[in-house]
PDB file of C-alpha atoms in Angstrom:
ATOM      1  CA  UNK A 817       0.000   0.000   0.000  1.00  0.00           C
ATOM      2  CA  UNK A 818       2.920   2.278   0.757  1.00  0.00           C
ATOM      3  CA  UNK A 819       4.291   1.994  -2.755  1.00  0.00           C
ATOM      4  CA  UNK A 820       1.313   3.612  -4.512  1.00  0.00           C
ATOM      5  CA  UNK A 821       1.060   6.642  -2.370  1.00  0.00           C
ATOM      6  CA  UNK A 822       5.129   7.310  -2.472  1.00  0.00           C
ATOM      7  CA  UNK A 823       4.621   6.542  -6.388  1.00  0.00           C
ATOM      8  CA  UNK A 824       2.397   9.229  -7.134  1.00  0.00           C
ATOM      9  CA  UNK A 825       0.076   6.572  -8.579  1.00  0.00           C
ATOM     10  CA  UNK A 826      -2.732   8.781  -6.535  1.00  0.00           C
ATOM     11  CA  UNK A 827      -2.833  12.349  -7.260  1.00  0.00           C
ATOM     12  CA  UNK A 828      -5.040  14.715  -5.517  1.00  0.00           C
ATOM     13  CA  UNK A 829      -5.998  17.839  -8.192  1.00  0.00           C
ATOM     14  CA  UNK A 830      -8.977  19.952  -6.956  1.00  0.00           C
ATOM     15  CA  UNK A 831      -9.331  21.164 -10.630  1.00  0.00           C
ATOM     16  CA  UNK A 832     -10.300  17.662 -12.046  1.00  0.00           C
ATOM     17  CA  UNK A 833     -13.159  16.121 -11.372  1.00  0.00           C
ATOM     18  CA  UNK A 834     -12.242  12.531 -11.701  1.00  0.00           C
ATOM     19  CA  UNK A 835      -9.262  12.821  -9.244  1.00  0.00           C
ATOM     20  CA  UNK A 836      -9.070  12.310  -5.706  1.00  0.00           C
ATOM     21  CA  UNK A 837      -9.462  15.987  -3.409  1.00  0.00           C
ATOM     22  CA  UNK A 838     -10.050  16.924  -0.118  1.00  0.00           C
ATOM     23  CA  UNK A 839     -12.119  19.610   0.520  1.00  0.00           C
ATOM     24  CA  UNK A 840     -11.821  22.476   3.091  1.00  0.00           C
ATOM     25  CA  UNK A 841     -15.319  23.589   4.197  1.00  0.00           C
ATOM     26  CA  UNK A 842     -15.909  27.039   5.229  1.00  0.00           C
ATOM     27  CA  UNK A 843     -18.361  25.954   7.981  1.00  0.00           C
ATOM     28  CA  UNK A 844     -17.518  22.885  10.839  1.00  0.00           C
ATOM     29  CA  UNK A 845     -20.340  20.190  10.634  1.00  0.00           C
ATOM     30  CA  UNK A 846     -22.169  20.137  13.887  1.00  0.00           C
ATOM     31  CA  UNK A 847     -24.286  17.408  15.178  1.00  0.00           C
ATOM     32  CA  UNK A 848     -27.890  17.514  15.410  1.00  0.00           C
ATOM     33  CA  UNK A 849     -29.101  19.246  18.227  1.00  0.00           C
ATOM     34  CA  UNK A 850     -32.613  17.813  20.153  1.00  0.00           C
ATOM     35  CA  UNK A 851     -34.861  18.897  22.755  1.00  0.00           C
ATOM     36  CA  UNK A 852     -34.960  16.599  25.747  1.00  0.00           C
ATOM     37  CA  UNK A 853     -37.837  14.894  26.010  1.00  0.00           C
ATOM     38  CA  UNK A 854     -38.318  16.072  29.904  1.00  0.00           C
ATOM     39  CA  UNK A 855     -37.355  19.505  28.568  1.00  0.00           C
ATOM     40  CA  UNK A 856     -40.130  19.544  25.616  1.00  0.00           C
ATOM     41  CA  UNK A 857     -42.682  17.842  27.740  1.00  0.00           C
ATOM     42  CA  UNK A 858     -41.975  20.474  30.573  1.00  0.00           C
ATOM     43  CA  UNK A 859     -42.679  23.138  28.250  1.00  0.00           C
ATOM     44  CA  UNK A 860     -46.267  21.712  26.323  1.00  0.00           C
ATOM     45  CA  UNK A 861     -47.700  19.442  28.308  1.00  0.00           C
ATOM     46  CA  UNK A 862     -49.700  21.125  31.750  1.00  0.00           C
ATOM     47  CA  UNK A 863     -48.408  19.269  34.603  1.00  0.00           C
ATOM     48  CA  UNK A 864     -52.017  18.081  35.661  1.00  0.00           C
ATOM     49  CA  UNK A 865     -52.385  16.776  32.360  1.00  0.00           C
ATOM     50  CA  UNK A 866     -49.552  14.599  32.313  1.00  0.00           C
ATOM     51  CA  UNK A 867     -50.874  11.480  34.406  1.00  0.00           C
ATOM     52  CA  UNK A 868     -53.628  11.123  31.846  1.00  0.00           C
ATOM     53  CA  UNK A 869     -51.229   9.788  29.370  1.00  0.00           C
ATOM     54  CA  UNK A 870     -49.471   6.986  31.565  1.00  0.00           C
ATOM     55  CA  UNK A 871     -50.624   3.758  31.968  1.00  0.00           C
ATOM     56  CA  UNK A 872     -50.011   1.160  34.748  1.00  0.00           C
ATOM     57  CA  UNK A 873     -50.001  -2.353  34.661  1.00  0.00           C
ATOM     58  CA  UNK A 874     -49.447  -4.888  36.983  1.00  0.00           C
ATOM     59  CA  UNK A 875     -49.614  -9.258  35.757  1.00  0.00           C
ATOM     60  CA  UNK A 876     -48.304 -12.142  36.432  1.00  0.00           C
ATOM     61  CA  UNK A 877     -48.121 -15.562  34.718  1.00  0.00           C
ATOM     62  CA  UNK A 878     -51.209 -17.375  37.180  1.00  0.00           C
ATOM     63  CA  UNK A 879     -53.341 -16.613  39.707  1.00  0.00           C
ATOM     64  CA  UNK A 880     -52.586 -19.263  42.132  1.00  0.00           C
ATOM     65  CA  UNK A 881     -49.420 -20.532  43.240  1.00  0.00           C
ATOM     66  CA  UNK A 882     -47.739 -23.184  45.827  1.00  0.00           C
ATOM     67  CA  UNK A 883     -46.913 -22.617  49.271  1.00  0.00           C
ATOM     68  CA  UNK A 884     -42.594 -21.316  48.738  1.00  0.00           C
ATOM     69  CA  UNK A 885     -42.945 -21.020  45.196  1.00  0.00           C
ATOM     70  CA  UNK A 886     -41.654 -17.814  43.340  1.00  0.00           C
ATOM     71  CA  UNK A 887     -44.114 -15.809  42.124  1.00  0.00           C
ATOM     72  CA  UNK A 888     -43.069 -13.471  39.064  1.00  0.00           C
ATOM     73  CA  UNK A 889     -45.062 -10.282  38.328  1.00  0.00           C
ATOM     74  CA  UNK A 890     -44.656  -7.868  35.060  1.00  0.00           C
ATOM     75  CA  UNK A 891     -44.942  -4.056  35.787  1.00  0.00           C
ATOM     76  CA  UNK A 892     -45.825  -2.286  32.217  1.00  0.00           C
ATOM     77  CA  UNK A 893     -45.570   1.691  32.309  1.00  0.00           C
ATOM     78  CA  UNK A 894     -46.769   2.850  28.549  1.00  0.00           C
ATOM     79  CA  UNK A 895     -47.078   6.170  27.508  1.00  0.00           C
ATOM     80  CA  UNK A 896     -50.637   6.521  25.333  1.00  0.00           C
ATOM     81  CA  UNK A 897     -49.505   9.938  23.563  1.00  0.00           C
ATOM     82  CA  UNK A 898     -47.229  10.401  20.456  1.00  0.00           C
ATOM     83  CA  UNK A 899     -45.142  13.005  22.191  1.00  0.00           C
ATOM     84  CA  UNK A 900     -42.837  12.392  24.617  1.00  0.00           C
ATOM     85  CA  UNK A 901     -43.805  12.716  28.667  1.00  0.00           C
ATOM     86  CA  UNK A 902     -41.961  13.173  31.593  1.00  0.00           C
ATOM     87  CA  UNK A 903     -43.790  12.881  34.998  1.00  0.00           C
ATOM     88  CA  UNK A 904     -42.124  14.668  38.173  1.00  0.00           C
ATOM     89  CA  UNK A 905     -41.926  12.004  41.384  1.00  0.00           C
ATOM     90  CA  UNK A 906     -41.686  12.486  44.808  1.00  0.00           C
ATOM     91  CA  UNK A 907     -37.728  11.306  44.975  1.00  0.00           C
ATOM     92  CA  UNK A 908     -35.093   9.798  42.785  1.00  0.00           C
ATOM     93  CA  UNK A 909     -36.768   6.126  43.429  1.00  0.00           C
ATOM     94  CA  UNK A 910     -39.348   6.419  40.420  1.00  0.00           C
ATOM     95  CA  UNK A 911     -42.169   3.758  40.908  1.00  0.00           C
ATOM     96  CA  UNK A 912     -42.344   1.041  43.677  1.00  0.00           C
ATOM     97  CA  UNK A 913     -43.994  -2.329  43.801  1.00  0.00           C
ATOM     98  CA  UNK A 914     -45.976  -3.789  47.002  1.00  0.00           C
ATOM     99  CA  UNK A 915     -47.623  -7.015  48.785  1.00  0.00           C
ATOM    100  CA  UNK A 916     -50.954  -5.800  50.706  1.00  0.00           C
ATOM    101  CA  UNK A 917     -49.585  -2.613  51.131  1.00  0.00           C
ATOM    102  CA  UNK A 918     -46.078  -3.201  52.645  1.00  0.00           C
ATOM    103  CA  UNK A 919     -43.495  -1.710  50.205  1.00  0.00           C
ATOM    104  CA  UNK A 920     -41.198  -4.112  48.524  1.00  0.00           C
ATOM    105  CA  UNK A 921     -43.051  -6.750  51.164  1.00  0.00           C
ATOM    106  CA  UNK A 922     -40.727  -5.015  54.081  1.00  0.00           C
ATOM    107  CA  UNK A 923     -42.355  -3.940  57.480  1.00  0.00           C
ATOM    108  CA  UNK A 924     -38.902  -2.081  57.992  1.00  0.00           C
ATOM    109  CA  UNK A 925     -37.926   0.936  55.513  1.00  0.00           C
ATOM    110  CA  UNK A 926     -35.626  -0.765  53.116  1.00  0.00           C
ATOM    111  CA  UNK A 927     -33.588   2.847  51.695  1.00  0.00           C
ATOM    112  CA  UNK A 928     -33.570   6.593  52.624  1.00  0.00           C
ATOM    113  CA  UNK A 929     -34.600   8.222  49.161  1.00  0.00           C
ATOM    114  CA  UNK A 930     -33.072  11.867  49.232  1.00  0.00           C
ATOM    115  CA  UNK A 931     -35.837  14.992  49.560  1.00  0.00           C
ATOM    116  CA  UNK A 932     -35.452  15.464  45.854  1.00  0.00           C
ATOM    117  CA  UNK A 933     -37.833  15.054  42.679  1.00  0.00           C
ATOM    118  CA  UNK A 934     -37.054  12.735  40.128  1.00  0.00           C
ATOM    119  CA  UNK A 935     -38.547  12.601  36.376  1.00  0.00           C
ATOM    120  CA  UNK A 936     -39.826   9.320  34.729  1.00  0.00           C
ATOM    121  CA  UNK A 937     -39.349  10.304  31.218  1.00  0.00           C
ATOM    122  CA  UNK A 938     -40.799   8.346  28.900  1.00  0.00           C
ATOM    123  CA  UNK A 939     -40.803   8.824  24.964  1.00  0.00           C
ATOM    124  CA  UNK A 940     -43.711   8.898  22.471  1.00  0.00           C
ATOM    125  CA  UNK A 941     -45.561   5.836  22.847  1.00  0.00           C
ATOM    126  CA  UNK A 942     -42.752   3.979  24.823  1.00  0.00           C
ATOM    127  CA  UNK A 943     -43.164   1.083  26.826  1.00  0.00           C
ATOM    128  CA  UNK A 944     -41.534   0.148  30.139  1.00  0.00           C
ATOM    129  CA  UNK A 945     -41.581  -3.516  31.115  1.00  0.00           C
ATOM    130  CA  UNK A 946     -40.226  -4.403  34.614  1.00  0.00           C
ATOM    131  CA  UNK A 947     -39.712  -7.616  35.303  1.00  0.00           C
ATOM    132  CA  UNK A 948     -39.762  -8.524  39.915  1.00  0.00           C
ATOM    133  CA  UNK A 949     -40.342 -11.971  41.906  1.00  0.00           C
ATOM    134  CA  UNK A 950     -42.077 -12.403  44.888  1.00  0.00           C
ATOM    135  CA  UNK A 951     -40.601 -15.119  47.091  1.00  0.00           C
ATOM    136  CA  UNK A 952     -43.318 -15.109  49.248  1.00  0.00           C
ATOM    137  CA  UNK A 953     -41.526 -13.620  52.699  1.00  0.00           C
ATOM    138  CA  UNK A 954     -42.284 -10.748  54.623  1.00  0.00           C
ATOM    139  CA  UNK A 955     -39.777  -8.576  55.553  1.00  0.00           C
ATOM    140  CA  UNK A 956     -40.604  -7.741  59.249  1.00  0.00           C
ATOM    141  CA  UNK A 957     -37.402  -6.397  61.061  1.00  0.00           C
ATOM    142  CA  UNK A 958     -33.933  -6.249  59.214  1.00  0.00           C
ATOM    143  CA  UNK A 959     -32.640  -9.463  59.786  1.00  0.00           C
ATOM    144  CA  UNK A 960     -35.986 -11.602  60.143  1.00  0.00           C
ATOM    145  CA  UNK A 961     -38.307 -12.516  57.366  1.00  0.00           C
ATOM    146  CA  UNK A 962     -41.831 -14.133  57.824  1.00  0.00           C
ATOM    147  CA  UNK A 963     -43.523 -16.621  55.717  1.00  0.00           C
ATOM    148  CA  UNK A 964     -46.649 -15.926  54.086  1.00  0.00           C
ATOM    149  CA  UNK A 965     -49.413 -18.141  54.877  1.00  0.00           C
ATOM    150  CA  UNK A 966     -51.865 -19.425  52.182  1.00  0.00           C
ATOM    151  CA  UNK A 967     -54.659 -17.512  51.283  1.00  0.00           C
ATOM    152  CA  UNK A 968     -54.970 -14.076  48.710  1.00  0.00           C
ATOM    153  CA  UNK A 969     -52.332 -11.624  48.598  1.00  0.00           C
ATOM    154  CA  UNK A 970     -52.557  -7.926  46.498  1.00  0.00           C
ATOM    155  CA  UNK A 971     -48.992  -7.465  44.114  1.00  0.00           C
ATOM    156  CA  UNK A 972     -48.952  -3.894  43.243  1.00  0.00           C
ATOM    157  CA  UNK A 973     -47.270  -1.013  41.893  1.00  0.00           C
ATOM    158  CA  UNK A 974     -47.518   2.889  41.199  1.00  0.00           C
ATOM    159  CA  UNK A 975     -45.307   5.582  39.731  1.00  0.00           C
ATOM    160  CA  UNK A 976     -44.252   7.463  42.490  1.00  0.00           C
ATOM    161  CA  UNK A 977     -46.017  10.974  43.000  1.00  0.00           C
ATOM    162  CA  UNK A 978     -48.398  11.951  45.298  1.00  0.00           C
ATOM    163  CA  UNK A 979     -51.916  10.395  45.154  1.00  0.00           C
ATOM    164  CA  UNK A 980     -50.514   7.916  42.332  1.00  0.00           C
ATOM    165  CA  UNK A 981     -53.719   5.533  42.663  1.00  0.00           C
ATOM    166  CA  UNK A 982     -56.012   8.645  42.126  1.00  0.00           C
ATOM    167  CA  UNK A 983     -54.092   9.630  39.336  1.00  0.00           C
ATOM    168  CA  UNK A 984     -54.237   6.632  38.060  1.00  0.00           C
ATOM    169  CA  UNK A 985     -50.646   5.604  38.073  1.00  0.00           C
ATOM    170  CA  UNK A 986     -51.060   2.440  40.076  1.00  0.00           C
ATOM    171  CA  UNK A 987     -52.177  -0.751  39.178  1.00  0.00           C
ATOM    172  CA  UNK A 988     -52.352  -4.371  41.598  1.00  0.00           C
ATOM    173  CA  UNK A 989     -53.540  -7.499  40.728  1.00  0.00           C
ATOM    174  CA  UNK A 990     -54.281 -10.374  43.015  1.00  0.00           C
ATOM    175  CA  UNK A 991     -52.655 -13.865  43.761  1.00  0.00           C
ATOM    176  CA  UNK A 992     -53.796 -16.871  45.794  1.00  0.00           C
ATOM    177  CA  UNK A 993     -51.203 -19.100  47.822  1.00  0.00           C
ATOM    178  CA  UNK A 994     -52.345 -22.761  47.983  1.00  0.00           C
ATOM    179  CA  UNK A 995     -51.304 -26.031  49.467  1.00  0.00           C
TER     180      UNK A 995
END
């Protein structure tokens, strides 16, 4: 390869068209600039308007399961609008998933979230899918967990901002723990 650039085999002539040039532009290229989807939704979209446009979802795979079995549960967030959305929560912990109530199935206060909002941004028509597993135990001091005895349990989960189940940003569904 060396041979045919020291041989002058390749010439570079601005002046004809069929050779090789390089070409010095007046102007740099720059890169596209875009909005940020938090940023654009911040500006169009009313804040009271916003939760209208989020769905909540909350399934799982059966409705009744053994005593000790794992029971997986699908969280699906979807945006309904063709613009992008960004929804302003209560801390930097963005949506949280519970067992009759009890956060993460914990008695005890599993993290410390900082006094700050957050913003679950979510892009025109996106879908978030979140994937958890229940293993049946309640969390009821740090160290100790608690079986859960048979009978019907409530797996939710909401986006979190004040009043998310009025807003409609919370969803549960119900499971049954057999013999």
């Amino acid at each position: 390869m060396r041979r045919i650039y020291e041989s002058s085999a390749i010439r570079r002539d601005d002046d004809d068209p069929g050779a090789p040039n390089e070409i010095e532009r007046e102007t740099k290229l720059q890169a596209l600039r875009s909005v940020p989807s938090s940023t654009l939704s911040d500006l169009l979209v009313p804040h009271g308007l916003r939760h209208r446009f989020v769905s909540v979802d909350v399934t799982t795979p059966d409705t009744e399961y053994e005593v000790g079995e794992s029971i997986p549960f699908t969280v699906t967030m979807r945006n309904r609008v063709p613009f992008p959305v960004s929804l302003t929560t209560a801390s930097p912990v963005l949506w949280t998933w519970n067992v009759d109530g009890d956060v993460e199935a914990s008695a005890v206060p599993l993290r410390d979230p900082p006094d700050e909002a957050g913003h679950f941004e979510f892009d025109r028509g996106e879908y978030k899918r979140f994937q958890k597993r229940w293993n049946q135990m309640f969390r009821v001091t740090d160290t100790d967990w608690e079986p859960a005895a048979p009978g019907e349990y409530t797996i939710g989960a909401s986006v979190n901002t004040p009043d998310s189940v009025a807003k409609g940003l919370a969803d549960e569904t119900t499971v049954h723990i057999v013999r």
